[in-house]
Short mmCIF file of C-alpha atoms in Angstrom, two decimals:
data_model
loop_
_atom_site.label_atom_id
_atom_site.label_comp_id
_atom_site.label_asym_id
_atom_site.label_seq_id
_atom_site.Cartn_x
_atom_site.Cartn_y
_atom_site.Cartn_z
CA MET A 225 0.00 0.00 0.00
CA GLN A 226 1.31 3.45 -0.99
CA PRO A 227 1.45 6.21 1.62
CA ALA A 228 -0.94 9.10 0.92
CA GLY A 229 0.47 11.65 -1.53
CA ARG A 230 3.04 9.26 -3.02
CA ARG A 231 2.77 7.88 -6.52
CA ALA A 232 3.73 4.36 -7.51
CA PRO A 233 6.99 4.15 -9.47
CA SER A 234 6.50 4.27 -13.22
CA VAL A 235 6.59 1.05 -15.19
CA ILE A 236 9.71 0.49 -17.28
CA SER A 237 8.95 0.55 -21.00
CA ARG A 238 9.43 -2.71 -22.86
CA SER A 239 9.54 -1.01 -26.26
CA THR A 240 12.27 -1.82 -28.73
CA PHE A 241 15.19 0.47 -29.45
CA MET A 242 13.71 1.42 -32.85
CA GLU A 243 10.36 2.31 -31.27
CA ASP A 244 12.15 4.48 -28.71
CA TYR A 245 14.33 6.02 -31.41
CA ARG A 246 11.37 6.88 -33.65
CA ARG A 247 9.54 8.35 -30.64
CA ILE A 248 12.53 10.57 -29.86
CA ILE A 249 12.85 11.64 -33.48
CA SER A 250 9.14 12.38 -33.65
CA GLY A 251 9.58 14.68 -30.65
CA ASN A 252 11.41 17.22 -32.83
CA VAL A 253 14.86 16.24 -31.58
CA LEU A 254 17.69 17.00 -34.00
CA SER A 255 19.73 13.90 -34.82
CA LYS A 256 22.29 12.69 -37.35
CA PRO A 257 25.41 10.55 -37.57
CA SER A 258 28.57 12.68 -37.55
CA TYR A 259 29.35 11.86 -41.19
CA ALA A 260 25.86 12.68 -42.52
CA ASP A 261 24.92 15.99 -44.04
CA CYS A 262 21.28 16.43 -42.99
CA TRP A 263 19.48 16.65 -39.64
CA LEU A 264 16.25 14.83 -38.83
CA VAL A 265 13.80 17.50 -37.76
CA GLY A 266 10.43 15.95 -38.61
CA SER A 267 7.27 15.75 -36.57
CA ILE A 268 6.38 12.15 -37.40
CA GLY A 269 4.47 11.54 -34.16
CA GLU A 270 2.19 14.54 -34.76
CA LEU A 271 1.18 13.68 -38.34
CA GLU A 272 -2.13 12.40 -39.57
CA ARG A 273 -0.49 9.65 -41.59
CA SER A 274 -1.52 9.07 -45.18
CA ALA A 275 1.32 6.72 -46.13
CA GLU A 276 4.16 4.84 -44.49
CA TYR A 277 6.66 2.64 -46.29
CA ASP A 278 10.25 1.42 -46.38
CA THR A 279 12.75 2.13 -49.12
CA PRO A 280 15.99 0.14 -49.55
CA SER A 281 17.83 2.72 -47.41
CA GLY A 282 15.23 4.30 -45.16
CA HIS A 283 11.76 4.59 -43.69
CA VAL A 284 9.22 7.16 -44.98
CA VAL A 285 6.17 8.62 -43.27
CA VAL A 286 3.91 10.95 -45.25
CA GLY A 287 1.11 12.83 -43.57
CA THR A 288 -0.63 16.06 -42.74
CA ALA A 289 0.81 18.24 -39.99
CA ALA A 290 -1.26 20.29 -37.56
CA ASP A 291 -0.81 23.37 -39.77
CA GLY A 292 -2.39 21.52 -42.74
CA GLU A 293 0.89 21.11 -44.63
CA MET A 294 1.81 17.74 -46.12
CA GLU A 295 5.13 16.40 -44.83
CA TYR A 296 7.42 13.75 -46.26
CA ASN A 297 9.55 12.46 -43.38
CA LEU A 298 12.51 10.29 -44.31
CA THR A 299 14.57 8.43 -41.71
CA PRO A 300 17.67 7.03 -43.45
CA SER A 301 18.60 3.60 -42.05
CA GLU A 302 22.04 4.81 -40.94
CA TYR A 303 20.39 7.32 -38.60
CA ALA A 304 19.26 4.36 -36.51
CA SER A 305 22.66 2.63 -36.52
CA THR A 306 24.46 2.08 -33.24
CA ASP A 307 27.29 4.40 -32.21
CA ALA A 308 29.74 1.53 -32.71
CA ALA A 309 28.53 0.92 -36.28
CA ASN A 310 28.67 4.63 -37.04
CA ARG A 311 32.26 4.80 -35.74
CA MET A 312 33.22 1.96 -38.10
CA ILE A 313 31.48 3.71 -41.00
CA GLU A 314 33.14 7.02 -40.16
CA GLU A 315 36.56 5.33 -40.06
CA ALA A 316 35.95 3.79 -43.49
CA ILE A 317 34.79 7.15 -44.92
CA SER A 318 37.98 8.78 -43.58
CA LYS A 319 40.07 6.05 -45.23
CA VAL A 320 38.31 6.53 -48.59
CA ARG A 321 38.87 10.28 -48.45
CA ALA A 322 42.52 9.89 -47.40
CA GLU A 323 43.13 7.36 -50.19
CA PHE A 324 41.60 9.69 -52.76
CA ARG A 325 43.64 12.70 -51.55
CA LYS A 326 46.80 10.62 -51.64
CA SER A 327 46.48 9.00 -55.04
CA GLY A 328 43.29 10.28 -56.69
CA GLY A 329 41.73 7.68 -58.89
CA ARG A 330 38.48 5.85 -59.13
CA THR A 331 35.24 6.74 -57.42
CA ASP A 332 33.03 3.91 -58.66
CA ARG A 333 30.95 1.91 -56.20
CA MET A 334 32.98 -1.32 -56.51
CA TYR A 335 36.31 0.39 -55.80
CA ILE A 336 34.95 2.37 -52.83
CA ALA A 337 33.25 -0.78 -51.48
CA GLY A 338 36.62 -2.55 -51.66
CA ILE A 339 38.33 0.14 -49.58
CA ALA A 340 35.41 0.16 -47.12
CA ARG A 341 35.55 -3.66 -46.85
CA ASP A 342 39.28 -3.47 -46.02
CA VAL A 343 38.54 -1.09 -43.14
CA LEU A 344 35.41 -2.93 -41.93
CA GLU A 345 36.78 -6.48 -42.19
CA PRO A 346 38.67 -6.36 -38.85
CA PHE A 347 35.31 -5.54 -37.21
CA SER A 348 33.47 -8.45 -38.88
CA GLY A 349 33.50 -10.46 -35.63
CA ASP A 350 31.72 -7.63 -33.83
CA VAL A 351 29.24 -7.29 -36.69
CA LEU A 352 28.63 -11.05 -36.59
CA LEU A 353 27.92 -10.87 -32.85
CA SER A 354 25.51 -7.96 -33.39
CA CYS A 355 23.72 -10.11 -35.99
CA GLY A 356 23.25 -12.95 -33.50
CA GLY A 357 25.83 -15.17 -35.18
CA ASN A 358 23.91 -15.20 -38.47
CA ILE A 359 26.52 -15.08 -41.25
CA GLU A 360 24.03 -14.06 -43.97
CA ALA A 361 22.79 -11.19 -41.80
CA MET A 362 26.40 -10.16 -41.15
CA GLU A 363 27.15 -10.09 -44.89
CA THR A 364 24.01 -8.04 -45.52
CA GLN A 365 25.04 -5.62 -42.75
CA MET A 366 28.59 -5.33 -44.13
CA GLU A 367 27.21 -4.58 -47.62
CA ARG A 368 24.85 -2.01 -46.12
CA MET A 369 27.76 -0.36 -44.32
CA CYS A 370 29.80 -0.28 -47.56
CA ASP A 371 26.84 1.38 -49.31
CA ILE A 372 26.71 3.99 -46.56
CA VAL A 373 30.45 4.62 -46.92
CA TYR A 374 29.98 5.13 -50.66
CA ARG A 375 26.95 7.38 -50.17
CA TYR A 376 28.75 9.73 -47.76
CA SER A 377 32.24 9.70 -49.27
CA VAL A 378 31.76 10.09 -53.03
CA GLY A 379 27.99 9.68 -53.43
CA LEU A 380 25.20 12.21 -52.99
CA GLY A 381 24.54 11.61 -49.30
CA VAL A 382 20.87 11.70 -48.39
CA PHE A 383 19.97 12.62 -51.97
CA ASP A 384 20.94 9.08 -53.02
CA ILE A 385 18.18 7.83 -50.70
CA LEU A 386 15.65 10.33 -52.02
CA LEU A 387 16.52 9.51 -55.64
CA ALA A 388 16.01 5.79 -54.91
CA ASP A 389 12.45 6.36 -53.64
CA PRO A 390 10.23 5.29 -56.57
CA LYS A 391 7.29 7.27 -55.18
CA LEU A 392 9.06 10.62 -55.52
CA GLU A 393 8.60 12.32 -58.89
CA ASP A 394 10.64 15.48 -58.39
CA ILE A 395 13.22 16.62 -55.88
CA TYR A 396 14.56 20.14 -55.92
CA VAL A 397 16.62 22.31 -53.64
CA ASP A 398 15.60 25.80 -52.58
CA ALA A 399 18.61 26.58 -50.42
CA PRO A 400 17.87 30.25 -49.66
CA CYS A 401 14.45 29.35 -48.25
CA GLU A 402 14.94 28.71 -44.54
CA LYS A 403 11.75 26.72 -43.95
CA ASN A 404 11.77 24.46 -47.02
CA ARG A 405 15.33 23.77 -48.13
CA ILE A 406 14.44 20.52 -49.93
CA HIS A 407 11.14 19.95 -51.74
CA ALA A 408 9.69 16.77 -53.19
CA MET A 409 6.71 15.85 -55.35
CA CYS A 410 5.21 12.54 -54.26
CA GLN A 411 3.19 10.39 -56.72
CA HIS A 412 0.44 9.20 -54.47
CA ILE A 413 -0.20 12.65 -53.01
CA GLY A 414 0.13 14.71 -56.16
CA THR A 415 1.21 17.88 -54.38
CA ALA A 416 4.45 19.48 -53.26
CA ILE A 417 5.52 18.17 -49.88
CA ASN A 418 8.35 19.21 -47.62
CA PRO A 419 10.89 16.59 -46.50
CA THR A 420 11.08 17.85 -42.93
CA GLY A 421 12.60 14.51 -41.97
CA LEU A 422 15.88 15.74 -43.45
#
């Protein structure tokens, strides 16, 4: 029995890390890996959702905000990576950049993936453990990390993810505009929407 005026301790949440992470992001918290070039600033939790789907490199929520504006909120998959994974990715990106400064040369995906693999390979045991000992999952994760290294070293960063979204028709940048720096036209909505998730 609780003494008068005292509240029972709160129950510990049993939600998953991704649920917690999405809840934090939806609370208008700025977040990004150190190597990324865009902040997540969306209001996912406050949207009246009209669509939600996954792309090969991210999660998208489209909906109407309280002010009546349509929002396209993108959460790139690397934004939900662990700090340890992001440190490995950052190390590989640094190696790619150093290699290019030193000797110039190729910037194709296969070559960059090879450099990234060389840097990530010593960590493969840690990646395997994080994948529960599943070798196929580890290989998939290593490939994903190599793609991220490519995207943020010689690729287009978050624009690679936007360009890979088959539901986006047009993407254009309006850099001087403080509120809407990146715009997108989404097929199933048929109107201009603002990627506030970037």
